[in-house]
Short mmCIF file of C-alpha atoms in Angstrom, two decimals:
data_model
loop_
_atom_site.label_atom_id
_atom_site.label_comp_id
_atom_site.label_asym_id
_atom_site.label_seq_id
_atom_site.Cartn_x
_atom_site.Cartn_y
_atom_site.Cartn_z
CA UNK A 1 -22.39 -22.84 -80.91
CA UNK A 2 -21.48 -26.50 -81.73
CA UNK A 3 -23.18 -29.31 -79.90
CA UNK A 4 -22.19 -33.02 -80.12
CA UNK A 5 -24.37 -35.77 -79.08
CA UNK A 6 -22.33 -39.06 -78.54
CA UNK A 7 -24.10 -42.43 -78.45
CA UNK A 8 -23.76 -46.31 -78.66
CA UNK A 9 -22.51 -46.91 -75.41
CA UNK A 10 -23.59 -50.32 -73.80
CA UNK A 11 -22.67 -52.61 -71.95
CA UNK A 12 -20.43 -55.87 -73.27
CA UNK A 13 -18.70 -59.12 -72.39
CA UNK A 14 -14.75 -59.12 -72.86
CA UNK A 15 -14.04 -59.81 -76.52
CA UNK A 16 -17.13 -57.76 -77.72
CA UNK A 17 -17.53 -54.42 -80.16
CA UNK A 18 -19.01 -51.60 -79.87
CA UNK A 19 -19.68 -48.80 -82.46
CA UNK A 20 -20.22 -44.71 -80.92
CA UNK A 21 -21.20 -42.69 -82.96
CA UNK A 22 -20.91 -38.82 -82.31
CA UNK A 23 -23.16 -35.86 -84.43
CA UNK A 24 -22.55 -32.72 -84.48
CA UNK A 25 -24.70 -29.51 -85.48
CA UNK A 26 -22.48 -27.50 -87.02
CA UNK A 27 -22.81 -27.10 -90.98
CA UNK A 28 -19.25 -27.11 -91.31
CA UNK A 29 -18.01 -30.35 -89.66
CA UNK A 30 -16.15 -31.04 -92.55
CA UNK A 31 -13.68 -27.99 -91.63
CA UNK A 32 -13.31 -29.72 -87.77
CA UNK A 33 -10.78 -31.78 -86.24
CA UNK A 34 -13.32 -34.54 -84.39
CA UNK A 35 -11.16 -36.69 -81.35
CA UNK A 36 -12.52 -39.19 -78.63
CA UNK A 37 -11.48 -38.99 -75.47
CA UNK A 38 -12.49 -41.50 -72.52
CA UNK A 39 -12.28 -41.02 -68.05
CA UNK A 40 -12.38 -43.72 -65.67
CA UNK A 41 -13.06 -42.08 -62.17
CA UNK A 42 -9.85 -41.72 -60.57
CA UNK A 43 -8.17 -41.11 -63.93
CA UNK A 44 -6.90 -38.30 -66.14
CA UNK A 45 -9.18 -38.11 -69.15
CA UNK A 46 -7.46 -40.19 -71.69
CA UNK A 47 -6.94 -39.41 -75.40
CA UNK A 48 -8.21 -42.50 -77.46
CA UNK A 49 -8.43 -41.14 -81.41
CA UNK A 50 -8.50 -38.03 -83.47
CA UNK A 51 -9.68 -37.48 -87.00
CA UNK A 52 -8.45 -34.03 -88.65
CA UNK A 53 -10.75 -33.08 -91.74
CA UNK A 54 -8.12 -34.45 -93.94
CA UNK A 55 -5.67 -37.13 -93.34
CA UNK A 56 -5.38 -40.47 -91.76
CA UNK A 57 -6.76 -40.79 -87.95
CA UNK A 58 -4.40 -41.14 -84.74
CA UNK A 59 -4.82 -43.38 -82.33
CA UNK A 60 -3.95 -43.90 -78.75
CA UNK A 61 -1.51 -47.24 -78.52
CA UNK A 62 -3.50 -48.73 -76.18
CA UNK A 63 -6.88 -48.65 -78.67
CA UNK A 64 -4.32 -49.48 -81.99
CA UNK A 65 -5.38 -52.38 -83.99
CA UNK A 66 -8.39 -52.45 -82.22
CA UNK A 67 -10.59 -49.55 -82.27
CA UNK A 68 -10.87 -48.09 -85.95
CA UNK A 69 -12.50 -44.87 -87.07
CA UNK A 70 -14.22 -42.90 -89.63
CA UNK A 71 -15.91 -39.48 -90.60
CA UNK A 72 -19.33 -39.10 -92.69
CA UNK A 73 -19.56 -35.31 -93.05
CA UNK A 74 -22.63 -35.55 -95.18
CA UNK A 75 -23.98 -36.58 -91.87
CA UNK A 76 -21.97 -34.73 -89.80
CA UNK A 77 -21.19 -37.67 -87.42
CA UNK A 78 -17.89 -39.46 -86.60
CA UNK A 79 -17.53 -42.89 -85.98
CA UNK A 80 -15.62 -45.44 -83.61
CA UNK A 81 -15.74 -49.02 -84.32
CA UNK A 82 -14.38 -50.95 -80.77
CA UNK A 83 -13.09 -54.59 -81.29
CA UNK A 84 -11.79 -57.00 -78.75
CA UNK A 85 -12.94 -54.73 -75.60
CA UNK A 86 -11.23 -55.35 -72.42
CA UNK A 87 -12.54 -54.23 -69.27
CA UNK A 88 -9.79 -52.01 -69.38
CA UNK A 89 -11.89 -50.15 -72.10
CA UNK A 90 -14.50 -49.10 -69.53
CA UNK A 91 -15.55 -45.48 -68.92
CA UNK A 92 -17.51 -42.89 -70.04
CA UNK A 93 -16.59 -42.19 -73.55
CA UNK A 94 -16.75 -38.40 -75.17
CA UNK A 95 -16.41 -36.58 -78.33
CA UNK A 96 -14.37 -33.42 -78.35
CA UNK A 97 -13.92 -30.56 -82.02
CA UNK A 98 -12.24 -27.65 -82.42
CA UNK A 99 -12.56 -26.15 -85.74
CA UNK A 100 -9.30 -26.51 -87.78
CA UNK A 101 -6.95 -29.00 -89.06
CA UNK A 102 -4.45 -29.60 -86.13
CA UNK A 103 -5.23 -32.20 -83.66
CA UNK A 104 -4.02 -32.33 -80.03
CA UNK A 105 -4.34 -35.68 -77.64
CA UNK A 106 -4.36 -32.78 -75.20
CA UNK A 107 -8.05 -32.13 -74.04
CA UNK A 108 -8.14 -28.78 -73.06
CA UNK A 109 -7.40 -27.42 -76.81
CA UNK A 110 -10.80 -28.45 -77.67
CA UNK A 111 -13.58 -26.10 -77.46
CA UNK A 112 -16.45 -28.46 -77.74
CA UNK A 113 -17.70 -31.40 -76.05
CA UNK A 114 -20.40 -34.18 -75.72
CA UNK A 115 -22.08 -35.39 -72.77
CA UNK A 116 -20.35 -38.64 -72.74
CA UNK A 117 -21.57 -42.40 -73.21
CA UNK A 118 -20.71 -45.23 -71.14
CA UNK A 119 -18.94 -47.91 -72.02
CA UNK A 120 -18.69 -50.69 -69.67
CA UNK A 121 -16.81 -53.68 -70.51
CA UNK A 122 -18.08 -57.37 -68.17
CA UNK A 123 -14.85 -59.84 -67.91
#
């Protein structure tokens, strides 16, 4: 019913930004909670930021201080703005929303997901 489309994934030298955007089709984005979420093969997917519809964001402590976000529900897209990327920051970035005000940094409560965008991060 709800399909997000993440992009702005590149590739960057250590020290770079990156902005990913994620859109959504739903008409009521402004009543869903919108997270990002990342996977390095080998790796559990990783919670990396949430934004309820209300409220300040959450962010994983290993993206705090450098990766900042932000929600324009007139366009129905989220943002991520990624500072001072480390290689550790590559993988294959999604967006995940579940209608409703309660976030999770689990990623099985969400009922939607993106394709992903890759992120790759040269030292």
């Amino acid at each position: 019913q709800v399909q997000l489309d993440e992009s702005g994934g590149g590739l960057v030298q250590a020290g770079g930004s990156l902005r990913l955007s994620c859109a959504a089709s739903t008409r009521t984005f402004s009543d869903y909670t919108v997270a990002w979420f990342r996977r390095t093969p080998g790796k559990e997917r990783e919670f990396v930021a949430a934004f309820r519809p209300s409220g300040n964001p959450e962010y994983a402590n290993s993206v705090k201080g450098r990766f900042t976000g932000s929600r324009d529900n007139a366009k129905n897209t989220v943002y991520l703005q990624m500072n001072k990327l480390t290689p550790e920051d590559t993988a294959v970035y999604y967006c995940a929303a579940d209608r409703g005000s309660v976030y999770s940094r689990t990623y099985d409560m969400y009922a939607y997901w993106g394709q992903g965008t890759q992120v790759t991060v040269s030292s």
